[in-house]
CSV table of C-alpha atoms in Angstrom, one decimal:
chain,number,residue,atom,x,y,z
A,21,UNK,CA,0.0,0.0,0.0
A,22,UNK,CA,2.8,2.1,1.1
A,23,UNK,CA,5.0,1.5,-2.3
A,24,UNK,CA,1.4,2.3,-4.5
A,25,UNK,CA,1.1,5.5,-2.8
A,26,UNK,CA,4.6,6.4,-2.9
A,27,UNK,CA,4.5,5.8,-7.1
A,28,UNK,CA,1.1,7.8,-7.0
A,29,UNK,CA,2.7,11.0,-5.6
A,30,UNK,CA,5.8,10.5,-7.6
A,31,UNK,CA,3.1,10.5,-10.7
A,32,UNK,CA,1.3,13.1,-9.3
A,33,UNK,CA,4.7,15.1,-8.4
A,34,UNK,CA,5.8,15.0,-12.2
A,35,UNK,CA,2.4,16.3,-13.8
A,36,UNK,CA,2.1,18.9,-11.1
A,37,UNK,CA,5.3,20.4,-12.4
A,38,UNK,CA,4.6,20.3,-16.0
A,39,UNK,CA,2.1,23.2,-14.8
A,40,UNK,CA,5.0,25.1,-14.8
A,41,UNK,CA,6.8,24.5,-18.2
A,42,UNK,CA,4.3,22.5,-20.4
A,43,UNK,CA,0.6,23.4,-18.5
A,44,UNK,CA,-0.7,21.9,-22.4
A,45,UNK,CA,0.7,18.8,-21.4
A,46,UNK,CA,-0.2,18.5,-18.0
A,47,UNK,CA,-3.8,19.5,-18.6
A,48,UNK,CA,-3.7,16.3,-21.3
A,49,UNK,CA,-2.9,14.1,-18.9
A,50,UNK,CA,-5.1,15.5,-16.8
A,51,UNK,CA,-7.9,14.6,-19.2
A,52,UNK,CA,-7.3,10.7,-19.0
A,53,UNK,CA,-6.1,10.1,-15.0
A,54,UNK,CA,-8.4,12.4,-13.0
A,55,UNK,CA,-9.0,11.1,-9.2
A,56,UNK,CA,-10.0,13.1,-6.2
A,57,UNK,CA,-7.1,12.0,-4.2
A,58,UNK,CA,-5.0,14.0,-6.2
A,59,UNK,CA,-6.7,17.0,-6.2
A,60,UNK,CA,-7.2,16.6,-2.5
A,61,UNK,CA,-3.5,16.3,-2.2
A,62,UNK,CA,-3.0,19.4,-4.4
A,63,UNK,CA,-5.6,21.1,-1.8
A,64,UNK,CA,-3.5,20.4,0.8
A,65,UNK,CA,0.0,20.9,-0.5
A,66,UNK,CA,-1.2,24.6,-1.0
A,67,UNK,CA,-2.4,25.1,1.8
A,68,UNK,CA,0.3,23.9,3.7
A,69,UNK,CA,2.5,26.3,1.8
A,70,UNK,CA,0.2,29.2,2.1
A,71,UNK,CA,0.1,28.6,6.1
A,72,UNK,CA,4.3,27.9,6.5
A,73,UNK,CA,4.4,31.2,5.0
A,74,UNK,CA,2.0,32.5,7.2
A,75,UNK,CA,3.9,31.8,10.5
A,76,UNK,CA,7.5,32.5,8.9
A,77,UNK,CA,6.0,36.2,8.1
A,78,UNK,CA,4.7,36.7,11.1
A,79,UNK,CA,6.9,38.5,13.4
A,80,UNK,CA,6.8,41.2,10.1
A,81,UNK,CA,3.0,41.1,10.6
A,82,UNK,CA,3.4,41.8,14.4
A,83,UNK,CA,6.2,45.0,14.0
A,84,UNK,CA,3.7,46.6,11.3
A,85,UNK,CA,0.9,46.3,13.6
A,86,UNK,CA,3.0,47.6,16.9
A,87,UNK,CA,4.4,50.5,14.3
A,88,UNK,CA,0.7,51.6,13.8
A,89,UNK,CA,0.2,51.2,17.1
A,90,UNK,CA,2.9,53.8,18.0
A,91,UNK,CA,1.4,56.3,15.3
A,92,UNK,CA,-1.6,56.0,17.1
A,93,UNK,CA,-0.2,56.5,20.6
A,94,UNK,CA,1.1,59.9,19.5
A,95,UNK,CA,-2.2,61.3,19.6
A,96,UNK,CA,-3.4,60.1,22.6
A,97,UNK,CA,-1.1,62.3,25.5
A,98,UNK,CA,-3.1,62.0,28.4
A,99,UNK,CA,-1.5,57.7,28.4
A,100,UNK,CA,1.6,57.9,30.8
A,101,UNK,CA,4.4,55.9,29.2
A,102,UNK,CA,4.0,52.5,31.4
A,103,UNK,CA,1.0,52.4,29.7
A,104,UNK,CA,1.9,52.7,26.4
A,105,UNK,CA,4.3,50.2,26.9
A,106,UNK,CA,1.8,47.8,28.0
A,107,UNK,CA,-0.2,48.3,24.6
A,108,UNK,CA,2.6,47.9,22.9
A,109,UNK,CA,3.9,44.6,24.9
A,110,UNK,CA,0.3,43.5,24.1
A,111,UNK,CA,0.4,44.4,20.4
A,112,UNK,CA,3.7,42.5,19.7
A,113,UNK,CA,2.4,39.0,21.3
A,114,UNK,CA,0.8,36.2,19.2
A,115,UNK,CA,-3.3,35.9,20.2
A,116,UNK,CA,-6.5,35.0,18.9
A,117,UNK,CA,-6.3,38.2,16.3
A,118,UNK,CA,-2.9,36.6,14.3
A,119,UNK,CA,-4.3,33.1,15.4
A,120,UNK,CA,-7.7,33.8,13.3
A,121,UNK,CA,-5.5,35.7,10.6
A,122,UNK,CA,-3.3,32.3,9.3
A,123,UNK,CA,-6.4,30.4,9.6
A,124,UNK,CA,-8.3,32.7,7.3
A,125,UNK,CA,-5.3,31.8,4.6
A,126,UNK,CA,-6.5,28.5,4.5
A,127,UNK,CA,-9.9,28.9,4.1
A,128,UNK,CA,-9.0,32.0,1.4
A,129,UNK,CA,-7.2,29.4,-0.7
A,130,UNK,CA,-10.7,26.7,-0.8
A,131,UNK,CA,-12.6,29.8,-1.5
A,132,UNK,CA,-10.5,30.8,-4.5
A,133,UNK,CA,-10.6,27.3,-5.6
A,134,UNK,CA,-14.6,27.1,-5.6
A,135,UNK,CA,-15.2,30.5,-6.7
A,136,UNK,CA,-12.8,29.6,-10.1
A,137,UNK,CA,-14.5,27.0,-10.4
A,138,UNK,CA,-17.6,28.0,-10.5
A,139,UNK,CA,-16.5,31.2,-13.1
A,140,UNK,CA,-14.9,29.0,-15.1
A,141,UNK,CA,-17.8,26.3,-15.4
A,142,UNK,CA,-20.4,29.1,-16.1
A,143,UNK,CA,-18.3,30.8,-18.4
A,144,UNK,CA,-17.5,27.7,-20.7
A,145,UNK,CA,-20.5,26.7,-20.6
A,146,UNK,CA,-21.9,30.5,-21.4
A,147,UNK,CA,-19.8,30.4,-24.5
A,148,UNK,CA,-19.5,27.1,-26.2
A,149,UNK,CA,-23.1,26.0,-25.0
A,150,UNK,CA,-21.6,22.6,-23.4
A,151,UNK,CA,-22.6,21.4,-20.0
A,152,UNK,CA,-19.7,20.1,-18.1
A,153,UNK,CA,-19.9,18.3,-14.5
A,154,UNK,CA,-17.7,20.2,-11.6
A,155,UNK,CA,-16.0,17.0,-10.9
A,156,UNK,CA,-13.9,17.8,-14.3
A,157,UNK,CA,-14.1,21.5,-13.7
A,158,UNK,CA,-12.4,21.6,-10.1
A,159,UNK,CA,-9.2,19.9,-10.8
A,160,UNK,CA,-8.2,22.1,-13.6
A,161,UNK,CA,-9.2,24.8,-11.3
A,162,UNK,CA,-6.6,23.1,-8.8
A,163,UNK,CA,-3.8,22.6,-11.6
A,164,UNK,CA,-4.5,26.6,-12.0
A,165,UNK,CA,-4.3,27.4,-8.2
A,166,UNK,CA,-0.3,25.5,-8.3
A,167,UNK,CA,0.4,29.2,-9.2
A,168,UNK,CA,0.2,30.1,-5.6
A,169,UNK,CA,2.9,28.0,-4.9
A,170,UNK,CA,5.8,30.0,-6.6
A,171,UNK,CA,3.8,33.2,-5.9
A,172,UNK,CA,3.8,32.4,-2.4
A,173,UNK,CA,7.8,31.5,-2.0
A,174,UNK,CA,8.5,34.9,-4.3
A,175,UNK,CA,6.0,37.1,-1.9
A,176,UNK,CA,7.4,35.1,1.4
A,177,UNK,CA,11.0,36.3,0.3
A,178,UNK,CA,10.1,39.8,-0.4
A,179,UNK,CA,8.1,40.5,2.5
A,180,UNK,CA,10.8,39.1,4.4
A,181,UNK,CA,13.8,41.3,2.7
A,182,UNK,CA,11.6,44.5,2.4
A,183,UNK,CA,9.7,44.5,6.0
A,184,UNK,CA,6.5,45.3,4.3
A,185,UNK,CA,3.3,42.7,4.4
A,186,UNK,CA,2.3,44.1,0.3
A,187,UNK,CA,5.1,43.5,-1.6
A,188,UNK,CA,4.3,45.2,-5.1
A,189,UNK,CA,4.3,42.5,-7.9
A,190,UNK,CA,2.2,44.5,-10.7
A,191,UNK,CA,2.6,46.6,-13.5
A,192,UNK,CA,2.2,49.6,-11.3
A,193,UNK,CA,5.4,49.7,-9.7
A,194,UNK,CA,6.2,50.8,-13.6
A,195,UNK,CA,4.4,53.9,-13.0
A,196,UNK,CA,5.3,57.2,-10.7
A,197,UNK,CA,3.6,58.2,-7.5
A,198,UNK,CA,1.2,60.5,-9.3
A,199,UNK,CA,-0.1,58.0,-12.0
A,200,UNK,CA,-0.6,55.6,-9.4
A,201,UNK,CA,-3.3,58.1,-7.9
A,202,UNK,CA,-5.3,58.0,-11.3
A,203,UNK,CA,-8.2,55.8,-12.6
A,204,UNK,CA,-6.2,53.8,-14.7
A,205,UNK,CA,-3.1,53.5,-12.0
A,206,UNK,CA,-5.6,52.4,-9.4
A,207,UNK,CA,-6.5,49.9,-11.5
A,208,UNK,CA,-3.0,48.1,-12.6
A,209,UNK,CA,-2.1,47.8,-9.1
A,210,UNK,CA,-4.6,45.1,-8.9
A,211,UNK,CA,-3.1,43.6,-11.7
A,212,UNK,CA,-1.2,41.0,-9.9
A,213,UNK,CA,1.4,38.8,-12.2
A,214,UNK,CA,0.7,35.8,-10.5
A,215,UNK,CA,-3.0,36.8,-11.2
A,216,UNK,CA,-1.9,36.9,-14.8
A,217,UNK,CA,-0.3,33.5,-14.9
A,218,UNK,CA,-3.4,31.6,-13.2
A,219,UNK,CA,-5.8,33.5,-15.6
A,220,UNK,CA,-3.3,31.8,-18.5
A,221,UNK,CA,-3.5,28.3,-17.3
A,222,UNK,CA,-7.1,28.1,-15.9
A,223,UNK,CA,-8.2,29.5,-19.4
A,224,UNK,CA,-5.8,27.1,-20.9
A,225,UNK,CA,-7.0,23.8,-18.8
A,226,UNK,CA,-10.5,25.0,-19.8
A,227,UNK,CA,-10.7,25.6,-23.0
A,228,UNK,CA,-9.6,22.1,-23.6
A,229,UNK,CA,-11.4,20.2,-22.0
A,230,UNK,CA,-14.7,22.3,-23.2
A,231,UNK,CA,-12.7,21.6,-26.9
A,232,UNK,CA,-13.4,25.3,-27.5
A,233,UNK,CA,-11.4,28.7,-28.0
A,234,UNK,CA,-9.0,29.2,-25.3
A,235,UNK,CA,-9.0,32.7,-26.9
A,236,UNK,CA,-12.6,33.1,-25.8
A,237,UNK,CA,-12.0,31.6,-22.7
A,238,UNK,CA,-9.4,33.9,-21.8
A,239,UNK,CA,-11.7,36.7,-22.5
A,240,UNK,CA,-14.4,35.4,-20.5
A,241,UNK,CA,-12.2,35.3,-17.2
A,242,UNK,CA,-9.9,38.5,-18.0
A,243,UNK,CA,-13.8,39.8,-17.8
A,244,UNK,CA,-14.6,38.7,-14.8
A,245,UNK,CA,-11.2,39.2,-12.9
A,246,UNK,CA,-10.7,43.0,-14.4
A,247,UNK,CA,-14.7,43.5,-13.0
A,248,UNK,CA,-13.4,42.1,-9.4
A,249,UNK,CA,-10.3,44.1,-9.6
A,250,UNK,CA,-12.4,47.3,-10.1
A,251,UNK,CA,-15.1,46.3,-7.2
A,252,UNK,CA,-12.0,45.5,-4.9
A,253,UNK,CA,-10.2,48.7,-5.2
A,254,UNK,CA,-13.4,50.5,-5.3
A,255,UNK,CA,-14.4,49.1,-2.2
A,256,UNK,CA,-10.7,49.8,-0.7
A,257,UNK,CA,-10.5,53.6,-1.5
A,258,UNK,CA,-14.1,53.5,0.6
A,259,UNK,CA,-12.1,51.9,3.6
A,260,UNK,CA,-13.1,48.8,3.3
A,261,UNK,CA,-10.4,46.2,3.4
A,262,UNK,CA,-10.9,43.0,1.4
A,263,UNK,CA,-8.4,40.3,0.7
């Protein structure tokens, strides 16, 4: 039993690279040796990568929040020092705030995986009229989400060399500090590469297996993901703060 698994996740090891450097290959195989172990295993590798990175960032996570903390001290005089240093002791310990914070990763990562899914089902079946069962729709969707795991290691090291928790990785960074203020700048800072790169194999896995236009496909999503990326930074220049 041992040996069979051990061959399983070699197999499984193998295609989940090809994602990288040949996703039209990967998706093939794909095609002909779908099981729900292996996308469970997929599932989990992701998450576990998501969550390492969670707790390695961490103690970043806990000196932004005690800098804020600080800026926010300033305006309160009537606090004698003692206690400010007691909020601040307070503010740089691990508790049920950071606790519910890398468990939200997690969850984030089965939410993205669901809510792709269910865009990309619709969609394909929106545009090439063909109805198609989500039990062949969420394991491209997982192939897709493998994306994370490079994006994660990149964003890890960055956030770790630069001290900040929002590492830019979008065609913004290209523009200065008054573009970034205008509709259009606003707009390509949500424009995440990684985004990019998911959009190209999700669209890719897709297309194939709904034996349509990936061209179309790709449309369909970039659709969908520009009209989230204008709700989300909407909703942020409001104040509100979604992940």
């Amino acid at each position: 039993m041992s040996l069979s698994a051990s061959i399983d996740m070699g197999r499984y090891a193998r295609r989940w690279l090809r994602v990288y450097y040949s996703p039209g290959r990967a998706f093939a195989d794909l095609e002909t040796e779908q099981s729900a172990s292996e996308s469970i295993l997929i599932l989990i590798v992701i998450v576990s990568v998501v969550l390492i990175a969670g707790i390695v960032t961490l103690p970043v996570a806990l000196d932004t929040e005690r800098a804020l903390i600080e800026m926010e001290l300033q305006s309160y005089s009537n606090l004698s020092m003692f206690q400010q240093s007691i909020i601040l002791r307070e503010a740089s310990k691990f508790d049920h705030r950071q606790l519910a914070g890398l468990l939200i990763m997690p969850a984030s990562v089965c939410l993205m995986l669901v809510a792709w899914s269910v865009v990309g089902k619709h969609s394909g079946e929106l545009i090439f009229g063909k109805l198609l069962p989500y039990n062949k729709v969420l394991p491209i969707t997982g192939y897709a989400l493998l994306v994370l795991v490079p994006e994660t290691v990149v964003k890890t090291t960055l956030v770790l060399l630069w001290g900040s928790l929002d590492p830019a990785i979008h065609p913004g960074v290209l523009l200065d500090d008054a573009d970034l203020e205008t509709l259009p700048g606003l707009f390509l800072t949500g424009v995440d590469f990684f985004g990019i790169w998911f959009l190209y194999l999700l669209g890719l896995g897709l297309a194939r297996t709904f034996q349509g236009s990936v061209i179309l496909t790709w449309f369909a999503l970039g659709l969908v993901w520009c009209m989230w990326i204008v709700i989300r930074r909407t909703m942020e220049n409001l104040g509100t703060v979604y992940v």
